[in-house]
């Protein structure tokens, strides 16, 4: 009997996750299905409790934090960031939350300087993970947000300063970002399809950065990345991160193992699939 897995979030719209997971199931020789589960905020908790037929699922915006009280335990990968993007139903029925975004993120920025002067845009579930990884690497970290006075943000900054004293952490409104940075990390949805004209910061900020990573994977090249490339700044987009975190999820769910060559090929296939979808919406 086919095993059931899926992705919960709201609104989901178009997602590459079914394409990726079906390809990974095929590589792993696994008979399984993967469905998009768009859960309305007002009924999300009850709907998750009713997902007894699913052996695991991914979690995306806006539920990476909200799902935590519904779980029985957190793996250290999720507890470190207080954000969950992968859930496994254990054989006894208990639910364990994991974070595989970190695996994908670290792979995607492997050629950049995460421990230097880092500008992080946004600080939701994925942003907190990026902030933590940068602080762990000893970065001088500036976090650009709409409201730096929000209690959860000031608490995060205080925690990072205490836990990683070699790092420097400051919170700033987007409009007050200044200075030079080795790496810009975008964890906001600004520029995501279908609102592809958006850019989270002005060109003047981008040009003071040594490299740019945008966690958005659709479009392949966001406006942020386009402006960076025009200035001769190296960039990386979110598809590599997405593929790597999906592979990590399947390792958690049923012990799958994939080669780097297979995952690199899947990243290329996913980019081609995305291009086809953009050409024929």
Tab-separated table of C-alpha atoms in Angstrom:
chain	number	residue	atom	x	y	z
A	1	UNK	CA	0.000	0.000	0.000
A	2	UNK	CA	1.318	3.429	-0.975
A	3	UNK	CA	2.507	5.601	1.936
A	4	UNK	CA	1.185	9.156	2.177
A	5	UNK	CA	3.235	12.318	2.689
A	6	UNK	CA	2.503	15.987	1.986
A	7	UNK	CA	3.079	19.692	2.495
A	8	UNK	CA	0.976	21.872	4.795
A	9	UNK	CA	0.795	25.661	4.510
A	10	UNK	CA	-1.502	28.522	3.476
A	11	UNK	CA	-1.850	29.714	0.845
A	12	UNK	CA	0.133	27.119	-1.070
A	13	UNK	CA	-0.565	28.089	-4.666
A	14	UNK	CA	2.085	26.565	-6.911
A	15	UNK	CA	4.757	24.478	-5.203
A	16	UNK	CA	7.696	22.485	-6.529
A	17	UNK	CA	7.529	20.092	-3.581
A	18	UNK	CA	5.324	17.433	-5.265
A	19	UNK	CA	7.651	17.337	-8.284
A	20	UNK	CA	10.733	17.012	-6.071
A	21	UNK	CA	9.362	14.426	-3.694
A	22	UNK	CA	7.922	12.244	-6.444
A	23	UNK	CA	11.343	12.298	-8.131
A	24	UNK	CA	13.050	11.449	-4.841
A	25	UNK	CA	10.601	8.604	-4.157
A	26	UNK	CA	11.483	7.215	-7.586
A	27	UNK	CA	15.217	7.491	-6.851
A	28	UNK	CA	14.700	5.761	-3.506
A	29	UNK	CA	12.479	3.030	-4.936
A	30	UNK	CA	9.672	4.112	-2.615
A	31	UNK	CA	5.962	3.547	-3.307
A	32	UNK	CA	4.544	6.757	-1.863
A	33	UNK	CA	2.358	9.764	-2.668
A	34	UNK	CA	2.885	13.438	-1.896
A	35	UNK	CA	0.026	15.929	-1.701
A	36	UNK	CA	-0.392	19.659	-1.191
A	37	UNK	CA	-2.515	20.314	1.901
A	38	UNK	CA	-3.666	23.935	2.014
A	39	UNK	CA	-4.926	24.263	5.598
A	40	UNK	CA	-7.024	27.293	6.514
A	41	UNK	CA	-5.670	29.141	9.577
A	42	UNK	CA	-8.923	28.894	11.522
A	43	UNK	CA	-9.043	25.085	11.235
A	44	UNK	CA	-5.336	24.240	10.936
A	45	UNK	CA	-4.956	22.626	14.374
A	46	UNK	CA	-7.949	20.313	13.933
A	47	UNK	CA	-6.928	19.372	10.398
A	48	UNK	CA	-3.426	18.421	11.546
A	49	UNK	CA	-4.897	16.202	14.273
A	50	UNK	CA	-6.923	14.444	11.579
A	51	UNK	CA	-3.880	13.683	9.385
A	52	UNK	CA	-3.553	10.203	10.875
A	53	UNK	CA	-3.051	8.600	7.465
A	54	UNK	CA	0.151	10.556	6.806
A	55	UNK	CA	3.533	9.176	7.856
A	56	UNK	CA	5.154	12.573	7.496
A	57	UNK	CA	4.782	16.025	6.035
A	58	UNK	CA	6.628	19.230	5.311
A	59	UNK	CA	5.590	22.570	6.813
A	60	UNK	CA	5.794	25.972	5.156
A	61	UNK	CA	4.539	29.529	5.727
A	62	UNK	CA	2.774	30.379	8.026
A	63	UNK	CA	2.889	27.228	10.171
A	64	UNK	CA	6.581	26.595	10.936
A	65	UNK	CA	6.116	27.940	14.465
A	66	UNK	CA	2.396	27.408	14.922
A	67	UNK	CA	2.692	23.644	14.491
A	68	UNK	CA	5.073	23.232	17.421
A	69	UNK	CA	2.395	22.936	20.171
A	70	UNK	CA	0.761	20.121	18.154
A	71	UNK	CA	3.901	17.972	18.244
A	72	UNK	CA	5.019	15.514	20.911
A	73	UNK	CA	8.714	16.323	20.658
A	74	UNK	CA	11.244	18.442	18.792
A	75	UNK	CA	14.447	17.137	17.297
A	76	UNK	CA	17.440	19.330	18.260
A	77	UNK	CA	17.495	20.640	14.681
A	78	UNK	CA	14.055	22.210	15.238
A	79	UNK	CA	14.528	23.195	18.881
A	80	UNK	CA	17.658	25.181	17.929
A	81	UNK	CA	15.643	27.497	15.687
A	82	UNK	CA	12.170	27.131	17.231
A	83	UNK	CA	10.911	26.372	13.718
A	84	UNK	CA	9.699	23.136	12.132
A	85	UNK	CA	9.554	22.353	8.431
A	86	UNK	CA	9.399	18.548	8.602
A	87	UNK	CA	7.247	16.224	10.729
A	88	UNK	CA	7.616	12.467	11.132
A	89	UNK	CA	4.917	10.216	12.577
A	90	UNK	CA	6.712	7.688	14.742
A	91	UNK	CA	5.623	4.006	14.799
A	92	UNK	CA	3.822	4.620	18.112
A	93	UNK	CA	1.878	7.545	16.584
A	94	UNK	CA	3.783	10.357	18.249
A	95	UNK	CA	4.820	13.343	16.122
A	96	UNK	CA	8.397	14.639	15.971
A	97	UNK	CA	9.323	17.982	14.435
A	98	UNK	CA	12.575	18.559	12.545
A	99	UNK	CA	14.219	21.394	10.651
A	100	UNK	CA	15.787	20.380	7.343
A	101	UNK	CA	15.964	23.957	6.026
A	102	UNK	CA	19.335	24.288	7.770
A	103	UNK	CA	20.818	21.406	5.762
A	104	UNK	CA	19.636	22.934	2.506
A	105	UNK	CA	20.706	26.437	3.482
A	106	UNK	CA	24.242	25.491	4.455
A	107	UNK	CA	24.655	23.600	1.190
A	108	UNK	CA	23.339	26.557	-0.829
A	109	UNK	CA	25.754	29.091	0.749
A	110	UNK	CA	28.772	26.777	0.944
A	111	UNK	CA	30.794	29.019	-1.382
A	112	UNK	CA	30.031	32.227	0.537
A	113	UNK	CA	31.373	33.768	3.757
A	114	UNK	CA	28.751	32.996	6.397
A	115	UNK	CA	31.056	34.025	9.217
A	116	UNK	CA	31.801	37.544	7.945
A	117	UNK	CA	29.668	40.682	7.805
A	118	UNK	CA	26.196	39.322	7.093
A	119	UNK	CA	22.975	41.168	6.285
A	120	UNK	CA	19.840	39.092	6.849
A	121	UNK	CA	16.530	40.373	5.482
A	122	UNK	CA	13.497	39.129	7.414
A	123	UNK	CA	13.409	36.936	10.484
A	124	UNK	CA	10.519	34.479	10.276
A	125	UNK	CA	10.987	30.714	10.570
A	126	UNK	CA	13.652	30.418	7.865
A	127	UNK	CA	15.197	33.734	8.865
A	128	UNK	CA	15.719	32.639	12.467
A	129	UNK	CA	17.480	29.538	11.192
A	130	UNK	CA	19.764	31.662	8.989
A	131	UNK	CA	20.418	34.090	11.844
A	132	UNK	CA	21.371	31.244	14.160
A	133	UNK	CA	23.698	29.622	11.616
A	134	UNK	CA	25.396	32.971	10.923
A	135	UNK	CA	25.839	33.648	14.650
A	136	UNK	CA	27.216	30.135	15.158
A	137	UNK	CA	29.763	30.916	12.433
A	138	UNK	CA	30.808	34.087	14.297
A	139	UNK	CA	29.222	36.570	11.886
A	140	UNK	CA	28.818	40.276	12.482
A	141	UNK	CA	25.096	40.016	11.794
A	142	UNK	CA	22.677	42.791	10.879
A	143	UNK	CA	19.027	41.725	10.714
A	144	UNK	CA	16.757	43.988	8.668
A	145	UNK	CA	13.079	43.814	9.641
A	146	UNK	CA	9.968	45.968	9.544
A	147	UNK	CA	9.736	46.406	13.305
A	148	UNK	CA	12.920	45.690	15.301
A	149	UNK	CA	11.075	46.333	18.570
A	150	UNK	CA	8.917	43.199	18.331
A	151	UNK	CA	9.487	41.173	21.526
A	152	UNK	CA	10.209	37.915	19.697
A	153	UNK	CA	12.917	39.630	17.641
A	154	UNK	CA	14.598	41.365	20.568
A	155	UNK	CA	14.476	38.067	22.461
A	156	UNK	CA	16.123	36.265	19.531
A	157	UNK	CA	18.872	38.871	19.275
A	158	UNK	CA	19.543	38.660	23.025
A	159	UNK	CA	19.664	34.863	22.850
A	160	UNK	CA	22.126	34.885	19.945
A	161	UNK	CA	24.397	37.385	21.673
A	162	UNK	CA	24.466	35.244	24.823
A	163	UNK	CA	24.793	31.875	23.067
A	164	UNK	CA	27.409	32.994	20.517
A	165	UNK	CA	29.503	35.771	22.119
A	166	UNK	CA	31.953	35.832	19.193
A	167	UNK	CA	29.146	37.082	16.940
A	168	UNK	CA	27.716	40.584	16.785
A	169	UNK	CA	23.950	40.952	16.346
A	170	UNK	CA	21.933	44.096	15.643
A	171	UNK	CA	18.336	44.655	14.562
A	172	UNK	CA	17.501	47.498	12.170
A	173	UNK	CA	14.446	48.710	10.238
A	174	UNK	CA	14.833	48.090	6.506
A	175	UNK	CA	15.159	51.808	5.874
A	176	UNK	CA	18.165	52.205	8.201
A	177	UNK	CA	20.414	49.517	6.698
A	178	UNK	CA	23.844	50.920	5.855
A	179	UNK	CA	27.438	49.809	5.533
A	180	UNK	CA	29.231	47.056	3.629
A	181	UNK	CA	28.502	43.344	3.896
A	182	UNK	CA	30.214	40.159	2.768
A	183	UNK	CA	26.907	38.372	2.304
A	184	UNK	CA	23.244	39.326	1.946
A	185	UNK	CA	20.657	36.672	2.877
A	186	UNK	CA	17.026	37.172	1.873
A	187	UNK	CA	14.485	35.181	3.886
A	188	UNK	CA	11.518	37.429	3.010
A	189	UNK	CA	8.948	36.499	0.321
A	190	UNK	CA	9.493	39.816	-1.492
A	191	UNK	CA	10.086	39.065	-5.161
A	192	UNK	CA	8.400	35.657	-5.101
A	193	UNK	CA	6.140	34.611	-7.982
A	194	UNK	CA	3.727	36.093	-9.003
A	195	UNK	CA	4.974	39.411	-7.553
A	196	UNK	CA	8.336	39.150	-9.276
A	197	UNK	CA	8.982	42.905	-9.610
A	198	UNK	CA	9.475	43.274	-5.866
A	199	UNK	CA	12.865	43.682	-4.217
A	200	UNK	CA	13.338	43.771	-0.419
A	201	UNK	CA	16.077	46.464	-0.412
A	202	UNK	CA	17.216	49.234	-2.770
A	203	UNK	CA	19.955	48.772	-5.342
A	204	UNK	CA	22.293	50.920	-3.215
A	205	UNK	CA	22.208	48.337	-0.419
A	206	UNK	CA	22.726	45.419	-2.802
A	207	UNK	CA	25.812	47.017	-4.361
A	208	UNK	CA	27.527	47.112	-0.958
A	209	UNK	CA	27.325	43.328	-0.607
A	210	UNK	CA	29.970	40.812	-1.648
A	211	UNK	CA	27.498	38.013	-2.413
A	212	UNK	CA	23.723	37.439	-2.382
A	213	UNK	CA	21.660	34.403	-1.424
A	214	UNK	CA	17.904	34.542	-2.019
A	215	UNK	CA	15.885	31.686	-0.488
A	216	UNK	CA	13.167	32.236	-3.113
A	217	UNK	CA	13.244	29.593	-5.858
A	218	UNK	CA	10.417	30.894	-8.059
A	219	UNK	CA	11.444	32.767	-10.135
A	220	UNK	CA	14.889	31.257	-10.677
A	221	UNK	CA	16.335	34.778	-10.756
A	222	UNK	CA	14.582	37.261	-8.507
A	223	UNK	CA	14.805	41.012	-8.955
A	224	UNK	CA	17.257	41.027	-6.025
A	225	UNK	CA	19.510	38.523	-7.803
A	226	UNK	CA	19.168	40.359	-11.109
A	227	UNK	CA	20.352	43.640	-9.581
A	228	UNK	CA	23.242	41.861	-7.867
A	229	UNK	CA	24.384	40.203	-11.071
A	230	UNK	CA	24.211	43.499	-12.940
A	231	UNK	CA	26.686	44.802	-10.357
A	232	UNK	CA	28.963	41.784	-10.824
A	233	UNK	CA	28.016	40.257	-7.463
A	234	UNK	CA	27.847	36.439	-7.214
A	235	UNK	CA	24.404	35.048	-6.357
A	236	UNK	CA	22.660	31.822	-5.406
A	237	UNK	CA	18.932	31.109	-5.461
A	238	UNK	CA	16.703	28.872	-3.403
A	239	UNK	CA	16.304	25.779	-5.603
A	240	UNK	CA	19.453	24.082	-4.299
A	241	UNK	CA	18.244	24.674	-0.730
A	242	UNK	CA	14.798	23.299	-1.606
A	243	UNK	CA	16.173	20.100	-3.163
A	244	UNK	CA	18.597	19.443	-0.317
A	245	UNK	CA	15.988	19.957	2.416
A	246	UNK	CA	13.548	17.679	0.568
A	247	UNK	CA	16.169	14.921	0.378
A	248	UNK	CA	16.879	15.364	4.091
A	249	UNK	CA	13.158	15.032	4.845
A	250	UNK	CA	12.990	11.705	3.030
A	251	UNK	CA	16.019	10.516	4.986
A	252	UNK	CA	14.077	11.312	8.159
A	253	UNK	CA	10.831	9.727	6.963
A	254	UNK	CA	12.123	6.374	5.768
A	255	UNK	CA	15.921	6.337	5.786
A	256	UNK	CA	16.506	7.322	2.141
A	257	UNK	CA	20.032	8.011	0.900
A	258	UNK	CA	20.844	10.035	-2.219
A	259	UNK	CA	24.136	10.800	-3.941
A	260	UNK	CA	25.321	14.358	-4.514
A	261	UNK	CA	25.268	13.627	-8.248
A	262	UNK	CA	21.601	12.598	-8.090
A	263	UNK	CA	20.653	15.723	-6.142
A	264	UNK	CA	22.608	17.991	-8.483
A	265	UNK	CA	20.802	16.401	-11.440
A	266	UNK	CA	17.441	16.832	-9.690
A	267	UNK	CA	18.200	20.517	-9.090
A	268	UNK	CA	18.768	20.979	-12.821
A	269	UNK	CA	15.575	19.048	-13.625
A	270	UNK	CA	13.596	21.157	-11.171
A	271	UNK	CA	14.892	24.387	-12.723
A	272	UNK	CA	13.888	23.103	-16.156
A	273	UNK	CA	10.457	22.131	-14.857
A	274	UNK	CA	10.020	25.566	-13.345
A	275	UNK	CA	11.002	27.204	-16.634
A	276	UNK	CA	8.405	25.118	-18.471
A	277	UNK	CA	5.729	26.140	-15.992
A	278	UNK	CA	6.664	29.808	-16.331
A	279	UNK	CA	6.490	29.523	-20.118
A	280	UNK	CA	3.070	27.800	-20.013
A	281	UNK	CA	1.301	29.072	-16.871
